[in-house]
Amino acid sequence: MDRSAELYSESKQLTPGGVSSPVRAFAPNPLFIAEGRGSKVVDVDGNEYIDLCMAYGPLIAGHACRRVMDAARAQIARGTVYGAPSVPELDLIKRITTEVPSAEMVRLACSGTEATMHAIRVARGFTGRDDIIKINGGFHGTHDAALVNAGSGSSGGTPSSKGVLADVAKHTFTAEYNDIQSFSDIMDRHEIACVIMEPVMGNVGVVTPEKGFLEDLRKVTEEHGTVLIFDEVITGFRASSGGAQKRYGVTPDMTTMGKIIGGGFAAGAFMGKREIMQNVAPQGGIYAAGTFAGNPVSAAAGLAQIDLMCSGDNYAKVEMRTAALVKSIRESMEDSKVKGCVNHVASMFSIFFGIDRATNGTEAMKADRQMFDRMFRFMLQRGVYLPPSAFEVDFMSLAHSDEDCGVLAERFKEFFGSVKQ
Ligand SMILES: *Cc1c(COP(=O)(O)O)cnc(C)c1O
């Protein structure tokens, strides 16, 4: 890893922490990636890894998928940005409204962060209320309303980053996933503009909804005139072709997406009921805009990836391989008597060490990070690139073959065996 180390020492001098986004950093140095191909990445020293990080979610068809790249190239040859409407945008929007139950109208943006920032503004503008609820451990990008820690008791939150105003954070209340009472308690006491939540948590590892939880939340938000926003930046076109909302049969008022809908290029989108979305400028008075919003290259690539995934039984295929891999991980964990649990849904999974269950953010964050670090290093040395944090998700893609899964299962087994010794 000499070349990565060299580049990192240079990079550290010129960009904070040597990375463009904090979670990419790990000691002694992150790998500089030279190439991604299918299920694999190659670093600048020529080492090849089976990738389970997959850029944190966008690449459900794999790295440099031919069909997606062809669509991007065809668009690039015609120009990359116009500052005017284009056909790829409309095609992507049409596809989203067809697949996603809550999407009567869609507005494209440039990132997941932008999508959630705009969605929260829309919910506030629509309801005329200031306060919002997020989930403990939920992640919605890096704008101020989302960078908030839980407050004490029934008060609003506190900034989770320096530079976020306490005056902003106090409007963001925090509830616990899979605990409907914690939501209705806040809604009974405060006028809440929106609940923004990942329907399947994906930023404390994978945490799935217990039976009835999403349905109850739908009911309670409706009773309180609160806009229910599903942040499906990860789960959109991942949990199913219509996201988690289609998988679990619960339709929110608004939805945010990003990651997969850009086909590996920067993208975001917020969408929802016509009654709400028609208040967005220029149709209405809630402002949202962007130079690169609805970028035609992102839209063409995103649509190609979605088309590929929605054809044949591709979702079922990735899901079956993931389920088989998770089964084998659970078995070898048990055989080696390593304490922990594995959560999974569709093509995402997470291993939590030292705890028997992770049903909300508080439980998930009790997982043993040192054990995760051991696993991360063990796997890296043996050609498997996991996301370098105990609380990120392992992502599978259509490019992960049965053979890749066999190798992965074997490596995890070796790791659990090494722990036992
Ligand atoms: C990644 C993510 C975001 C932020 O998206 P960016 O494109 O990184 O700005 C928002 N919400 C969730 C649930 C995410 O996982």
Short mmCIF file of C-alpha atoms and ligand atoms in Angstrom, two decimals:
data_model
loop_
_atom_site.label_atom_id
_atom_site.label_comp_id
_atom_site.label_asym_id
_atom_site.label_seq_id
_atom_site.Cartn_x
_atom_site.Cartn_y
_atom_site.Cartn_z
CA MET A 1 0.00 0.00 0.00
CA ASP A 2 3.01 2.29 -0.47
CA ARG A 3 1.55 4.45 -3.22
CA SER A 4 -1.71 5.01 -1.28
CA ALA A 5 0.36 6.03 1.77
CA GLU A 6 2.40 8.49 -0.29
CA LEU A 7 -0.65 10.06 -1.87
CA TYR A 8 -2.36 10.27 1.50
CA SER A 9 0.50 12.16 3.11
CA GLU A 10 0.37 14.65 0.24
CA SER A 11 -3.40 14.87 0.35
CA LYS A 12 -3.47 15.48 4.13
CA GLN A 13 -1.54 18.71 3.60
CA LEU A 14 -4.05 20.02 1.10
CA THR A 15 -7.50 18.80 2.11
CA PRO A 16 -8.76 18.35 5.71
CA GLY A 17 -8.00 14.82 6.89
CA GLY A 18 -6.87 13.92 3.37
CA VAL A 19 -10.39 12.99 2.24
CA SER A 20 -13.38 14.65 0.59
CA SER A 21 -15.85 13.10 3.08
CA PRO A 22 -14.98 12.10 6.68
CA VAL A 23 -16.10 8.45 6.71
CA ARG A 24 -13.57 7.59 3.99
CA ALA A 25 -10.61 8.14 6.33
CA PHE A 26 -9.05 5.25 8.23
CA ALA A 27 -5.67 4.60 9.83
CA PRO A 28 -2.93 4.38 8.80
CA ASN A 29 -4.15 5.55 5.39
CA PRO A 30 -7.20 5.13 3.19
CA LEU A 31 -6.71 3.38 -0.14
CA PHE A 32 -6.58 5.53 -3.24
CA ILE A 33 -8.74 3.72 -5.76
CA ALA A 34 -7.56 3.61 -9.35
CA GLU A 35 -10.35 1.60 -10.90
CA GLY A 36 -13.75 0.05 -10.23
CA ARG A 37 -15.00 -2.87 -12.29
CA GLY A 38 -18.15 -4.83 -11.52
CA SER A 39 -17.91 -6.08 -7.94
CA LYS A 40 -14.26 -5.10 -7.55
CA VAL A 41 -12.01 -2.11 -6.98
CA VAL A 42 -8.28 -1.87 -7.66
CA ASP A 43 -6.09 0.52 -5.66
CA VAL A 44 -3.15 2.58 -6.94
CA ASP A 45 -0.74 -0.14 -5.77
CA GLY A 46 -2.51 -2.68 -7.97
CA ASN A 47 -4.26 -4.61 -5.16
CA GLU A 48 -7.70 -5.95 -6.07
CA TYR A 49 -10.59 -6.13 -3.61
CA ILE A 50 -14.13 -7.45 -3.67
CA ASP A 51 -16.05 -4.28 -2.79
CA LEU A 52 -18.81 -4.30 -0.18
CA CYS A 53 -18.67 -0.54 0.33
CA MET A 54 -19.83 0.19 -3.23
CA ALA A 55 -19.49 3.95 -2.76
CA TYR A 56 -22.00 3.74 0.13
CA GLY A 57 -24.94 2.79 -2.03
CA PRO A 58 -25.23 4.30 -5.52
CA LEU A 59 -23.81 1.37 -7.50
CA ILE A 60 -26.50 -1.30 -7.38
CA ALA A 61 -25.54 -2.44 -10.91
CA GLY A 62 -21.84 -2.56 -9.98
CA HIS A 63 -18.84 -0.40 -10.90
CA ALA A 64 -18.63 0.84 -14.49
CA CYS A 65 -21.68 -1.17 -15.56
CA ARG A 66 -21.60 -1.21 -19.37
CA ARG A 67 -25.22 -0.33 -19.91
CA VAL A 68 -25.02 2.60 -17.50
CA MET A 69 -21.71 3.85 -18.93
CA ASP A 70 -23.05 3.64 -22.49
CA ALA A 71 -26.06 5.77 -21.54
CA ALA A 72 -23.81 8.32 -19.82
CA ARG A 73 -21.40 8.45 -22.77
CA ALA A 74 -24.21 8.91 -25.26
CA GLN A 75 -25.47 11.89 -23.26
CA ILE A 76 -21.99 13.35 -22.68
CA ALA A 77 -21.46 13.41 -26.45
CA ARG A 78 -24.45 15.77 -26.66
CA GLY A 79 -23.33 18.07 -23.84
CA THR A 80 -23.29 17.78 -20.06
CA VAL A 81 -25.49 20.59 -18.74
CA TYR A 82 -27.90 23.00 -20.41
CA GLY A 83 -29.59 25.12 -17.77
CA ALA A 84 -32.84 24.26 -19.56
CA PRO A 85 -35.20 21.27 -19.45
CA SER A 86 -34.00 18.09 -21.18
CA VAL A 87 -35.51 14.75 -22.18
CA PRO A 88 -33.36 12.56 -19.83
CA GLU A 89 -34.74 14.51 -16.84
CA LEU A 90 -38.33 13.99 -17.92
CA ASP A 91 -37.69 10.29 -18.65
CA LEU A 92 -36.19 9.76 -15.19
CA ILE A 93 -39.05 11.66 -13.52
CA LYS A 94 -41.62 9.58 -15.43
CA ARG A 95 -39.90 6.38 -14.34
CA ILE A 96 -39.80 7.47 -10.69
CA THR A 97 -43.50 8.40 -10.68
CA THR A 98 -44.31 4.99 -12.19
CA GLU A 99 -42.33 2.96 -9.65
CA VAL A 100 -42.58 4.93 -6.40
CA PRO A 101 -46.04 4.96 -4.74
CA SER A 102 -45.73 8.39 -3.06
CA ALA A 103 -44.34 10.17 -6.14
CA GLU A 104 -47.12 12.14 -7.82
CA MET A 105 -44.70 14.96 -8.61
CA VAL A 106 -40.89 14.93 -8.52
CA ARG A 107 -38.25 17.67 -8.37
CA LEU A 108 -34.67 16.67 -9.19
CA ALA A 109 -31.70 17.97 -7.21
CA CYS A 110 -27.94 17.30 -7.05
CA SER A 111 -27.46 15.24 -3.88
CA GLY A 112 -29.26 13.51 -1.04
CA THR A 113 -28.36 16.41 1.23
CA GLU A 114 -30.08 18.86 -1.10
CA ALA A 115 -33.10 16.61 -1.42
CA THR A 116 -33.69 16.39 2.35
CA MET A 117 -32.94 20.08 2.88
CA HIS A 118 -35.55 20.99 0.28
CA ALA A 119 -38.08 18.42 1.50
CA ILE A 120 -37.92 19.79 5.05
CA ARG A 121 -38.37 23.34 3.72
CA VAL A 122 -41.35 22.19 1.66
CA ALA A 123 -42.95 20.51 4.68
CA ARG A 124 -42.46 23.67 6.75
CA GLY A 125 -43.79 25.89 3.99
CA PHE A 126 -46.76 23.64 3.41
CA THR A 127 -47.79 23.27 7.06
CA GLY A 128 -46.69 26.70 8.33
CA ARG A 129 -44.99 24.94 11.25
CA ASP A 130 -41.32 25.16 12.38
CA ASP A 131 -40.55 22.01 14.38
CA ILE A 132 -39.54 18.69 12.89
CA ILE A 133 -38.79 15.17 14.15
CA LYS A 134 -35.89 12.97 13.12
CA ILE A 135 -34.85 9.59 14.41
CA ASN A 136 -32.04 8.96 16.84
CA GLY A 137 -29.21 7.74 14.61
CA GLY A 138 -30.95 8.79 11.39
CA PHE A 139 -28.80 10.57 8.82
CA HIS A 140 -30.18 13.03 6.29
CA GLY A 141 -27.10 14.71 4.90
CA THR A 142 -25.12 17.67 6.12
CA HIS A 143 -27.39 20.71 6.26
CA ASP A 144 -28.06 22.40 9.60
CA ALA A 145 -31.53 21.03 10.43
CA ALA A 146 -30.16 17.47 10.08
CA LEU A 147 -26.91 17.84 12.06
CA VAL A 148 -28.65 17.58 15.40
CA ASN A 149 -28.25 15.38 18.48
CA ALA A 150 -31.14 14.36 20.69
CA GLY A 151 -32.08 16.94 23.32
CA SER A 152 -33.06 16.08 26.86
CA GLY A 153 -36.64 15.02 27.62
CA SER A 154 -39.15 16.83 25.47
CA SER A 155 -36.91 19.66 24.30
CA GLY A 156 -35.52 20.09 20.81
CA GLY A 157 -32.05 18.96 19.86
CA THR A 158 -28.52 20.32 20.17
CA PRO A 159 -26.04 20.83 17.31
CA SER A 160 -23.99 17.74 16.42
CA SER A 161 -21.44 19.92 14.65
CA LYS A 162 -19.73 23.15 15.59
CA GLY A 163 -21.10 25.95 13.47
CA VAL A 164 -24.71 24.73 13.54
CA LEU A 165 -26.85 27.28 15.37
CA ALA A 166 -28.50 26.16 18.59
CA ASP A 167 -31.45 28.26 17.38
CA VAL A 168 -31.78 25.93 14.40
CA ALA A 169 -31.12 22.67 16.26
CA LYS A 170 -33.80 23.40 18.87
CA HIS A 171 -36.45 22.95 16.17
CA THR A 172 -35.35 19.34 15.48
CA PHE A 173 -36.81 16.84 17.95
CA THR A 174 -35.56 13.27 18.15
CA ALA A 175 -37.60 10.08 18.50
CA GLU A 176 -36.59 6.41 18.67
CA TYR A 177 -37.02 4.06 15.71
CA ASN A 178 -39.53 1.23 16.26
CA ASP A 179 -41.04 3.14 19.20
CA ILE A 180 -44.29 4.80 18.06
CA GLN A 181 -44.94 6.25 21.53
CA SER A 182 -41.76 8.34 21.34
CA PHE A 183 -43.20 10.00 18.21
CA SER A 184 -46.72 10.58 19.42
CA ASP A 185 -45.44 12.04 22.71
CA ILE A 186 -43.65 14.79 20.80
CA MET A 187 -46.51 15.31 18.34
CA ASP A 188 -49.01 15.66 21.18
CA ARG A 189 -46.98 18.48 22.72
CA HIS A 190 -45.65 20.33 19.68
CA GLU A 191 -46.92 21.37 16.26
CA ILE A 192 -44.70 19.24 14.05
CA ALA A 193 -44.19 20.13 10.38
CA CYS A 194 -42.69 16.78 9.41
CA VAL A 195 -41.23 13.51 10.51
CA ILE A 196 -38.17 12.77 8.39
CA MET A 197 -36.91 9.23 8.72
CA GLU A 198 -35.22 6.39 6.91
CA PRO A 199 -37.93 3.69 6.64
CA VAL A 200 -35.09 1.17 6.97
CA MET A 201 -32.24 2.72 8.96
CA GLY A 202 -28.99 2.65 7.02
CA ASN A 203 -26.60 4.96 8.81
CA VAL A 204 -26.18 3.02 12.07
CA GLY A 205 -25.91 -0.19 10.08
CA VAL A 206 -29.11 -1.77 8.78
CA VAL A 207 -32.07 -1.62 11.18
CA THR A 208 -35.43 -2.86 9.88
CA PRO A 209 -38.97 -1.86 10.89
CA GLU A 210 -40.85 -4.10 13.30
CA LYS A 211 -44.29 -5.25 12.22
CA GLY A 212 -46.78 -2.38 12.40
CA PHE A 213 -44.29 0.40 13.16
CA LEU A 214 -44.40 2.15 9.78
CA GLU A 215 -48.19 1.68 9.59
CA ASP A 216 -48.61 3.23 13.06
CA LEU A 217 -46.38 6.13 12.13
CA ARG A 218 -48.43 6.72 8.99
CA LYS A 219 -51.58 6.87 11.09
CA VAL A 220 -50.21 9.12 13.85
CA THR A 221 -48.67 11.65 11.44
CA GLU A 222 -51.96 11.81 9.53
CA GLU A 223 -53.88 12.50 12.74
CA HIS A 224 -51.54 15.36 13.61
CA GLY A 225 -51.44 16.96 10.14
CA THR A 226 -47.71 16.21 10.04
CA VAL A 227 -45.97 15.54 6.73
CA LEU A 228 -44.38 12.08 6.75
CA ILE A 229 -41.11 12.11 4.78
CA PHE A 230 -39.36 8.85 4.02
CA ASP A 231 -35.70 9.52 3.39
CA GLU A 232 -35.06 6.81 0.81
CA VAL A 233 -31.68 8.11 -0.34
CA ILE A 234 -30.30 4.62 0.39
CA THR A 235 -33.43 2.46 0.08
CA GLY A 236 -34.87 4.11 -3.07
CA PHE A 237 -34.53 1.53 -5.88
CA ARG A 238 -32.65 -0.65 -3.35
CA ALA A 239 -35.20 -2.05 -0.87
CA SER A 240 -37.37 -2.78 -3.92
CA SER A 241 -38.05 -1.19 -7.31
CA GLY A 242 -40.35 1.23 -5.48
CA GLY A 243 -38.15 1.63 -2.41
CA ALA A 244 -38.95 0.65 1.17
CA GLN A 245 -42.43 2.21 0.84
CA LYS A 246 -43.38 -0.37 -1.79
CA ARG A 247 -41.70 -3.23 0.06
CA TYR A 248 -43.57 -2.50 3.31
CA GLY A 249 -46.74 -1.11 1.74
CA VAL A 250 -46.72 2.23 3.59
CA THR A 251 -46.97 5.39 1.50
CA PRO A 252 -45.49 8.59 2.97
CA ASP A 253 -46.49 12.14 1.94
CA MET A 254 -43.02 12.93 0.64
CA THR A 255 -39.90 10.95 -0.28
CA THR A 256 -36.27 11.88 -0.80
CA MET A 257 -33.87 9.97 -3.02
CA GLY A 258 -30.27 10.19 -4.18
CA LYS A 259 -27.51 7.59 -4.61
CA ILE A 260 -28.96 4.96 -7.01
CA ILE A 261 -31.02 7.40 -9.10
CA GLY A 262 -27.81 9.02 -10.41
CA GLY A 263 -26.35 5.77 -11.76
CA GLY A 264 -23.00 6.62 -10.15
CA PHE A 265 -23.20 10.35 -10.92
CA ALA A 266 -24.30 13.07 -8.48
CA ALA A 267 -28.08 13.21 -8.10
CA GLY A 268 -30.94 13.76 -5.71
CA ALA A 269 -34.71 14.09 -5.85
CA PHE A 270 -37.61 15.01 -3.62
CA MET A 271 -41.14 14.03 -4.46
CA GLY A 272 -44.58 13.56 -3.03
CA LYS A 273 -48.26 14.34 -3.21
CA ARG A 274 -49.29 16.86 -5.86
CA GLU A 275 -51.08 18.88 -3.17
CA ILE A 276 -47.70 19.42 -1.46
CA MET A 277 -45.28 19.51 -4.39
CA GLN A 278 -47.28 22.12 -6.33
CA ASN A 279 -46.12 24.65 -3.73
CA VAL A 280 -42.54 24.44 -4.99
CA ALA A 281 -41.23 27.37 -7.12
CA PRO A 282 -41.95 28.43 -9.79
CA GLN A 283 -45.42 26.89 -9.38
CA GLY A 284 -45.59 27.95 -5.73
CA GLY A 285 -43.77 30.02 -3.15
CA ILE A 286 -41.33 27.47 -1.63
CA TYR A 287 -37.93 27.99 -3.17
CA ALA A 288 -35.68 25.20 -4.45
CA ALA A 289 -33.18 25.54 -7.30
CA GLY A 290 -29.78 24.39 -8.60
CA THR A 291 -27.42 24.87 -11.57
CA PHE A 292 -26.88 21.11 -11.87
CA ALA A 293 -30.34 20.04 -10.69
CA GLY A 294 -31.71 17.42 -13.09
CA ASN A 295 -28.32 17.08 -14.75
CA PRO A 296 -28.86 15.19 -18.03
CA VAL A 297 -25.80 12.92 -17.62
CA SER A 298 -26.85 11.89 -14.10
CA ALA A 299 -30.42 11.41 -15.31
CA ALA A 300 -29.42 9.27 -18.30
CA ALA A 301 -27.10 7.10 -16.20
CA GLY A 302 -29.63 6.84 -13.37
CA LEU A 303 -32.41 5.81 -15.71
CA ALA A 304 -30.19 3.18 -17.37
CA GLN A 305 -29.34 1.70 -13.97
CA ILE A 306 -32.99 1.67 -12.90
CA ASP A 307 -34.08 0.13 -16.23
CA LEU A 308 -31.48 -2.61 -15.84
CA MET A 309 -32.48 -3.38 -12.24
CA CYS A 310 -36.19 -3.40 -13.03
CA SER A 311 -35.79 -5.79 -15.96
CA GLY A 312 -36.16 -9.54 -15.47
CA ASP A 313 -35.63 -10.77 -11.94
CA ASN A 314 -32.55 -8.68 -11.16
CA TYR A 315 -33.79 -7.43 -7.79
CA ALA A 316 -34.64 -10.98 -6.75
CA LYS A 317 -31.25 -12.18 -7.94
CA VAL A 318 -29.22 -9.72 -5.81
CA GLU A 319 -31.53 -10.29 -2.89
CA MET A 320 -31.17 -14.08 -3.00
CA ARG A 321 -27.38 -13.87 -3.13
CA THR A 322 -27.37 -11.45 -0.19
CA ALA A 323 -29.66 -13.69 1.85
CA ALA A 324 -27.44 -16.72 1.17
CA LEU A 325 -24.31 -14.80 2.16
CA VAL A 326 -25.96 -13.52 5.35
CA LYS A 327 -27.07 -17.06 6.23
CA SER A 328 -23.54 -18.35 5.90
CA ILE A 329 -22.13 -15.42 7.93
CA ARG A 330 -24.62 -16.13 10.72
CA GLU A 331 -23.72 -19.83 10.72
CA SER A 332 -19.98 -19.30 10.87
CA MET A 333 -20.40 -16.63 13.55
CA GLU A 334 -22.36 -19.11 15.61
CA ASP A 335 -19.91 -21.96 14.95
CA SER A 336 -17.06 -19.78 16.20
CA LYS A 337 -19.16 -18.55 19.14
CA VAL A 338 -18.61 -14.92 18.20
CA LYS A 339 -21.23 -12.79 19.95
CA GLY A 340 -23.19 -10.55 17.65
CA CYS A 341 -26.03 -10.31 15.16
CA VAL A 342 -26.55 -9.66 11.46
CA ASN A 343 -29.35 -7.42 10.17
CA HIS A 344 -30.29 -7.47 6.51
CA VAL A 345 -32.92 -6.54 3.99
CA ALA A 346 -32.82 -6.72 0.18
CA SER A 347 -29.18 -6.20 -0.89
CA MET A 348 -27.93 -4.55 2.33
CA PHE A 349 -26.58 -6.12 5.50
CA SER A 350 -24.66 -5.24 8.67
CA ILE A 351 -22.77 -7.25 11.24
CA PHE A 352 -23.06 -5.94 14.83
CA PHE A 353 -20.55 -7.37 17.31
CA GLY A 354 -21.21 -7.87 21.02
CA ILE A 355 -24.98 -7.33 20.94
CA ASP A 356 -27.87 -9.75 20.40
CA ARG A 357 -30.13 -7.34 18.57
CA ALA A 358 -30.18 -3.92 16.96
CA THR A 359 -33.76 -2.65 16.64
CA ASN A 360 -33.04 1.09 16.94
CA GLY A 361 -30.20 3.59 16.83
CA THR A 362 -29.44 3.37 20.55
CA GLU A 363 -29.02 -0.41 20.45
CA ALA A 364 -27.06 -0.38 17.20
CA MET A 365 -24.58 2.16 18.50
CA LYS A 366 -23.71 -0.14 21.42
CA ALA A 367 -22.02 -2.52 18.97
CA ASP A 368 -18.34 -3.30 19.59
CA ARG A 369 -16.30 -0.98 17.35
CA GLN A 370 -12.95 -2.58 18.17
CA MET A 371 -14.16 -5.91 16.86
CA PHE A 372 -15.36 -4.18 13.73
CA ASP A 373 -11.93 -2.59 13.25
CA ARG A 374 -10.30 -6.02 13.60
CA MET A 375 -12.64 -7.43 10.98
CA PHE A 376 -12.10 -4.47 8.65
CA ARG A 377 -8.30 -4.91 8.73
CA PHE A 378 -8.45 -8.69 8.47
CA MET A 379 -10.69 -8.48 5.41
CA LEU A 380 -8.67 -5.70 3.78
CA GLN A 381 -5.51 -7.82 3.99
CA ARG A 382 -7.40 -10.65 2.30
CA GLY A 383 -8.86 -8.70 -0.60
CA VAL A 384 -12.23 -7.55 0.74
CA TYR A 385 -13.03 -3.84 1.00
CA LEU A 386 -15.68 -3.23 3.67
CA PRO A 387 -16.97 0.27 4.41
CA PRO A 388 -14.44 1.56 6.97
CA SER A 389 -16.95 2.21 9.77
CA ALA A 390 -18.86 -0.05 12.15
CA PHE A 391 -22.04 1.88 11.33
CA GLU A 392 -22.08 1.80 7.57
CA VAL A 393 -23.92 -0.77 5.50
CA ASP A 394 -22.41 -3.58 3.42
CA PHE A 395 -23.86 -3.22 -0.06
CA MET A 396 -24.20 -5.98 -2.64
CA SER A 397 -24.72 -5.33 -6.34
CA LEU A 398 -25.89 -7.14 -9.43
CA ALA A 399 -22.20 -7.58 -10.29
CA HIS A 400 -21.49 -9.65 -7.15
CA SER A 401 -21.42 -13.19 -8.55
CA ASP A 402 -22.00 -16.50 -6.81
CA GLU A 403 -18.25 -16.94 -6.95
CA ASP A 404 -17.69 -13.57 -5.18
CA CYS A 405 -20.21 -14.61 -2.53
CA GLY A 406 -18.35 -17.90 -2.00
CA VAL A 407 -15.08 -16.02 -1.46
CA LEU A 408 -16.78 -13.53 0.88
CA ALA A 409 -18.40 -16.29 2.94
CA GLU A 410 -15.02 -18.02 3.26
CA ARG A 411 -13.21 -14.82 4.35
CA PHE A 412 -15.83 -13.98 6.98
CA LYS A 413 -15.58 -17.54 8.26
CA GLU A 414 -11.79 -17.25 8.51
CA PHE A 415 -12.18 -14.01 10.45
CA PHE A 416 -14.63 -15.47 12.98
CA GLY A 417 -12.30 -18.47 13.32
CA SER A 418 -9.38 -16.15 14.04
CA VAL A 419 -11.41 -14.39 16.74
CA LYS A 420 -12.09 -17.69 18.47
CA GLN A 421 -8.37 -18.45 18.60
C1 LIG B 1 -26.28 9.40 1.86
C2 LIG B 1 -27.51 9.87 2.53
C3 LIG B 1 -27.94 11.20 2.46
C4 LIG B 1 -27.08 12.29 1.86
O1 LIG B 1 -26.89 12.12 0.50
P1 LIG B 1 -25.64 12.86 -0.21
O2 LIG B 1 -25.83 12.59 -1.66
O3 LIG B 1 -24.41 12.22 0.39
O4 LIG B 1 -25.73 14.31 0.14
C5 LIG B 1 -29.17 11.54 2.98
N1 LIG B 1 -29.94 10.60 3.58
C6 LIG B 1 -29.56 9.32 3.69
C7 LIG B 1 -30.47 8.33 4.31
C8 LIG B 1 -28.32 8.92 3.18
O5 LIG B 1 -27.91 7.65 3.34
#
